[in-house]
CSV table of C-alpha atoms in Angstrom, one decimal:
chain,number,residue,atom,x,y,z
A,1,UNK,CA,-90.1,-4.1,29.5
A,2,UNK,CA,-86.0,-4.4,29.8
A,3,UNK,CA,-83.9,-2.5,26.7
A,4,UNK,CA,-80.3,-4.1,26.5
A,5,UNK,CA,-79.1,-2.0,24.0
A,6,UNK,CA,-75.4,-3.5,23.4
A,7,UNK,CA,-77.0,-7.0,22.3
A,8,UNK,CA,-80.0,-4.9,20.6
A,9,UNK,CA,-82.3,-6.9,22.8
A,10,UNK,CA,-85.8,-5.3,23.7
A,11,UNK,CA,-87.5,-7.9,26.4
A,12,UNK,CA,-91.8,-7.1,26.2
A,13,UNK,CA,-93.6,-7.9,28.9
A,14,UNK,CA,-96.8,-9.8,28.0
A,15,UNK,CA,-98.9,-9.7,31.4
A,16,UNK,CA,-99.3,-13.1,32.7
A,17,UNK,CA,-96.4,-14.4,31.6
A,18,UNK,CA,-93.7,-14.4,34.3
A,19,UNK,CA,-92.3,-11.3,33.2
A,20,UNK,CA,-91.6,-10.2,36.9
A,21,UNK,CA,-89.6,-12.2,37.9
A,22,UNK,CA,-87.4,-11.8,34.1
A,23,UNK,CA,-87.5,-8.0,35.4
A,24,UNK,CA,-86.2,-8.6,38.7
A,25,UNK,CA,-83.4,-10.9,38.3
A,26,UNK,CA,-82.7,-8.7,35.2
A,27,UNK,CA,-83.1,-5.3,35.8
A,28,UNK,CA,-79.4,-4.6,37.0
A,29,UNK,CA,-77.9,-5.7,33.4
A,30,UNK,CA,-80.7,-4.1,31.8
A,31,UNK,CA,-80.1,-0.6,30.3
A,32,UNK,CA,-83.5,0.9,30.5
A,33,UNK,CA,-86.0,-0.7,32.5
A,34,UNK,CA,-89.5,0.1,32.1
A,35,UNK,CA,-91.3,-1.0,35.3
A,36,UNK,CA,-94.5,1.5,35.5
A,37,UNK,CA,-97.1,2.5,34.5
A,38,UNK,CA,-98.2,-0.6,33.2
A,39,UNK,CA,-99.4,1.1,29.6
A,40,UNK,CA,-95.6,1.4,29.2
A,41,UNK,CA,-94.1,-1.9,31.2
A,42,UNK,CA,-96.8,-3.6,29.1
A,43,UNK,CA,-96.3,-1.9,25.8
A,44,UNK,CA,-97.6,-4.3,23.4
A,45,UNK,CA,-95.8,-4.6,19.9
A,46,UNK,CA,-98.2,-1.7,18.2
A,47,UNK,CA,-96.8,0.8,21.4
A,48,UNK,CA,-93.6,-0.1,21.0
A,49,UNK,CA,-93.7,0.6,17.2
A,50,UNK,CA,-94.8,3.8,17.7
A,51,UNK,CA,-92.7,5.2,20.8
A,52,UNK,CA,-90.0,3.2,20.8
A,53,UNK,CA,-88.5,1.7,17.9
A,54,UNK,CA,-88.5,5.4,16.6
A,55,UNK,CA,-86.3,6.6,19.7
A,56,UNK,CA,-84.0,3.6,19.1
A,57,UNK,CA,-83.9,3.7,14.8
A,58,UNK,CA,-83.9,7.4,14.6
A,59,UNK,CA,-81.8,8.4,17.9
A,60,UNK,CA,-79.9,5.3,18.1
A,61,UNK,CA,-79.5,4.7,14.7
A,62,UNK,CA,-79.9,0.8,15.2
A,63,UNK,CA,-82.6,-1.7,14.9
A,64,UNK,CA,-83.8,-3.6,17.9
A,65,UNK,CA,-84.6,-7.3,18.0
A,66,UNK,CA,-88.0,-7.8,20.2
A,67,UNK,CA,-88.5,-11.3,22.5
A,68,UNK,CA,-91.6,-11.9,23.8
A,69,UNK,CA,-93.2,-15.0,26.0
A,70,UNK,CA,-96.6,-16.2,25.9
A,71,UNK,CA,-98.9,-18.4,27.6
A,72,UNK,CA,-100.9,-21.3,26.7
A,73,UNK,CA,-104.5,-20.0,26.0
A,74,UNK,CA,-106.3,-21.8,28.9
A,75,UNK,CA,-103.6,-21.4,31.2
A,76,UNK,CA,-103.3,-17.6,30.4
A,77,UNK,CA,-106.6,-17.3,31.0
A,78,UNK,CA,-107.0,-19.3,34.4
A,79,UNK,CA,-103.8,-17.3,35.5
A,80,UNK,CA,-106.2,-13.7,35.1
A,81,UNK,CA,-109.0,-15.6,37.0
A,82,UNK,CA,-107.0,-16.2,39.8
A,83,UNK,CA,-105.3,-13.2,40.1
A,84,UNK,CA,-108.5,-11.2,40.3
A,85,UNK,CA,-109.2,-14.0,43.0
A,86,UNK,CA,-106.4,-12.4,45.0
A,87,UNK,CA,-108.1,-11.1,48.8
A,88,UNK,CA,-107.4,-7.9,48.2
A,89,UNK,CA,-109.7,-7.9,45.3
A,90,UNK,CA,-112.6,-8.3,47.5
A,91,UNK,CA,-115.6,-6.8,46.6
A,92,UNK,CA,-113.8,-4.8,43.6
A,93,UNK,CA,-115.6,-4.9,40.4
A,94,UNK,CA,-113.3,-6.9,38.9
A,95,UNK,CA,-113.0,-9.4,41.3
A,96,UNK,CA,-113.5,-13.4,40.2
A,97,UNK,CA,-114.6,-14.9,43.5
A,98,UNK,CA,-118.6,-15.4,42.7
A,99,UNK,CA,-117.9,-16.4,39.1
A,100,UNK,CA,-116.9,-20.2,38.5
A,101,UNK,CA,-113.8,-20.2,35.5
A,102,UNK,CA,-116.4,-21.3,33.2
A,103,UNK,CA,-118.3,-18.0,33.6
A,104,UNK,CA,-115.3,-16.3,33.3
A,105,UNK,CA,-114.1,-17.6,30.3
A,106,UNK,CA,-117.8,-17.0,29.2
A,107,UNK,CA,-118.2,-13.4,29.6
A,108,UNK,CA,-114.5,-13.2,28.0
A,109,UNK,CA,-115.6,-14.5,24.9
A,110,UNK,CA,-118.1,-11.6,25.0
A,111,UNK,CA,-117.8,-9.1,22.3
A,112,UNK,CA,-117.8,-6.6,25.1
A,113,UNK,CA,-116.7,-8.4,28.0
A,114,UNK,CA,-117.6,-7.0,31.8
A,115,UNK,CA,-114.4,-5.7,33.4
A,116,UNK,CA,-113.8,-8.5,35.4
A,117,UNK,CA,-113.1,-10.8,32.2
A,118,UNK,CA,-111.6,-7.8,30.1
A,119,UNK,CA,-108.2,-9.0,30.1
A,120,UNK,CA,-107.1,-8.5,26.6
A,121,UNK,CA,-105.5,-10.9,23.9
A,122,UNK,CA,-102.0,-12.3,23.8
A,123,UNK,CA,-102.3,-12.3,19.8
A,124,UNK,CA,-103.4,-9.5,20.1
A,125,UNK,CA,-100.1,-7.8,22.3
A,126,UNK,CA,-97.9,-10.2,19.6
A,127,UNK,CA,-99.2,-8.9,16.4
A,128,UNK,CA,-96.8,-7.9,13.8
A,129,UNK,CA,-97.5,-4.1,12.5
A,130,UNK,CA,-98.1,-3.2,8.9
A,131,UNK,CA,-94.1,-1.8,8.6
A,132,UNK,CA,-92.9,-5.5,9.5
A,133,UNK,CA,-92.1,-4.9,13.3
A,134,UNK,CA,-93.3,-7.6,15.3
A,135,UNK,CA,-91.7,-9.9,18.0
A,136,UNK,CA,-88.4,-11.5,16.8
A,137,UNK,CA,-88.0,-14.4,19.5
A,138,UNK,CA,-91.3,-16.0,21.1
A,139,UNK,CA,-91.2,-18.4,23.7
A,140,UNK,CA,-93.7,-20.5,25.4
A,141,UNK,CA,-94.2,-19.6,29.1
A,142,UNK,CA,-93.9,-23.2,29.6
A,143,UNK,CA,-90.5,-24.0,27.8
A,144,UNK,CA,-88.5,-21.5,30.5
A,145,UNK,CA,-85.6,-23.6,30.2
A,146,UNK,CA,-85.0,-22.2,26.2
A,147,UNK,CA,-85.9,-18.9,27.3
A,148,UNK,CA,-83.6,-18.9,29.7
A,149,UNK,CA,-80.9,-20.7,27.4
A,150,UNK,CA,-81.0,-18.2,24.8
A,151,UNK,CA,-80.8,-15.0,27.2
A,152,UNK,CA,-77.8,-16.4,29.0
A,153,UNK,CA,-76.1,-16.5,25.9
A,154,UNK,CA,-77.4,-12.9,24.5
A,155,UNK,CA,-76.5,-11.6,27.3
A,156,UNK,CA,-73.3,-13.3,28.2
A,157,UNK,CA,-74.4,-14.5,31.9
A,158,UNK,CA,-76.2,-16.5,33.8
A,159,UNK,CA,-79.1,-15.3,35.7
A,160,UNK,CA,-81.9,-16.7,38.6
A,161,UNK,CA,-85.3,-16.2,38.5
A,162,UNK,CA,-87.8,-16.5,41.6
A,163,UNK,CA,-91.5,-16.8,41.8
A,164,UNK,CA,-92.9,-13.1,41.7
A,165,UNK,CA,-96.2,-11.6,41.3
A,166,UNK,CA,-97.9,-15.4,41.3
A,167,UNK,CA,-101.5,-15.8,41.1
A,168,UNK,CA,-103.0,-17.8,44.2
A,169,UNK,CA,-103.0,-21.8,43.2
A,170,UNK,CA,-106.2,-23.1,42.0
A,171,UNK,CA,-107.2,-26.3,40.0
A,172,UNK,CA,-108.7,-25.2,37.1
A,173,UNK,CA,-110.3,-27.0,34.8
A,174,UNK,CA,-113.1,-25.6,31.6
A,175,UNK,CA,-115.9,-27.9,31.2
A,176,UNK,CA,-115.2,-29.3,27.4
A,177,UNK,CA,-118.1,-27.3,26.1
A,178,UNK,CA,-116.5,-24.0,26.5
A,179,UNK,CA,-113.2,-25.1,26.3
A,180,UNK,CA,-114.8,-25.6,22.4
A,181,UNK,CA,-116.4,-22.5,22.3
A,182,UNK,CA,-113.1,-20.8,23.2
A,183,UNK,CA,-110.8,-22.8,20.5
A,184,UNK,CA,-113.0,-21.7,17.8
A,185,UNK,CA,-113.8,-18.4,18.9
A,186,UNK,CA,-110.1,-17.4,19.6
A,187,UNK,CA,-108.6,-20.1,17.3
A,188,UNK,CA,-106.1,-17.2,17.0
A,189,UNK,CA,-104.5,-17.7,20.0
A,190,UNK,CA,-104.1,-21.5,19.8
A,191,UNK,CA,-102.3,-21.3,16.4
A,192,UNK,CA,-99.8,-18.7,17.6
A,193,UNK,CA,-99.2,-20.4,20.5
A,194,UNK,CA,-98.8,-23.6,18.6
A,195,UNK,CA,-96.3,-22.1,16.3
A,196,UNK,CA,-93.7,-21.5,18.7
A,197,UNK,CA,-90.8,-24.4,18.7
């Protein structure tokens, strides 16, 4: 998570989506920089409602706009697969290398899902809270070029990213049955994604 409090900027950081590398090339102009534990670099929108957005509305005394990115579905998903691919995650519970991305995707769509496919639900970090926080500015992980657009202008500079914390490359494909199974089930995510510009 990055705070730039002058331009009442608060930048979440939705795992999966690249946020690293935002952190990195950011973290200088940033004014509070929340890099671990992951509960707190990782605060969905419910955390920050609670432990944050009091300490800026009732210390500060100002209201923070929220920007979050997310990931296509699939994609988010097949990034978690192969990041629990990585070699160090050899024989670790969570580890992905005898399951097939099918299986994965599978056993997420579990209403308990094994660890190993626990990872969680982008609509789920994104949802708006009952008092009307939610995220102000969503991007897709796949449109950088706007995200990076409209921070260059919020914050008055330009900036560079580079590739950080990347899952190992893999082509990934779902076989169409579950890919159908996974649009229904989680339709949720599709539409949000789908209603970003």
């Amino acid at each position: 998570m990055l705070v730039f409090f002058k331009e009442r900027l608060v930048f979440l950081s939705v795992p999966k989506t690249g946020t690293t590398a935002y952190e990195l090339a950011l973290r200088d102009r940033a004014d509070i920089v929340v890099s671990d534990p992951p509960e707190l670099k990782h605060a969905p929108v419910y955390r920050y409602n609670r432990f944050f957005r009091p300490m800026f509305e009732k210390v500060c005394g100002v209201e923070m706009e929220t920007l979050a990115v997310m990931r296509e579905p699939v994609s988010w998903l097949g990034s978690w697969y192969r990041y629990r691919r990585r070699d160090f995650m050899t024989g670790k519970p969570n580890a992905t290398h005898d399951v097939s991305f099918d299986d994965f995707v599978r056993a997420y769509m579990k209403g308990d899902p094994p660890g190993f496919a626990n990872v969680g639900r982008q609509s789920r970090f994104l949802e708006p809270r009952p008092n009307g926080t939610g995220v102000t500015h969503m991007f897709r992980y796949e449109d950088r070029a706007r995200l990076d657009a409209f921070l260059a202008e919020r914050l008055g500079q330009t900036f560079a990213t580079t590739s950080e914390n990347v899952s190992p490359h893999m082509e990934l494909t779902l076989s169409p049955g579950v890919e159908k199974r996974l649009r229904q089930k989680f339709h949720e995510e599709f539409e949000l994604y789908d209603s970003i510009p």
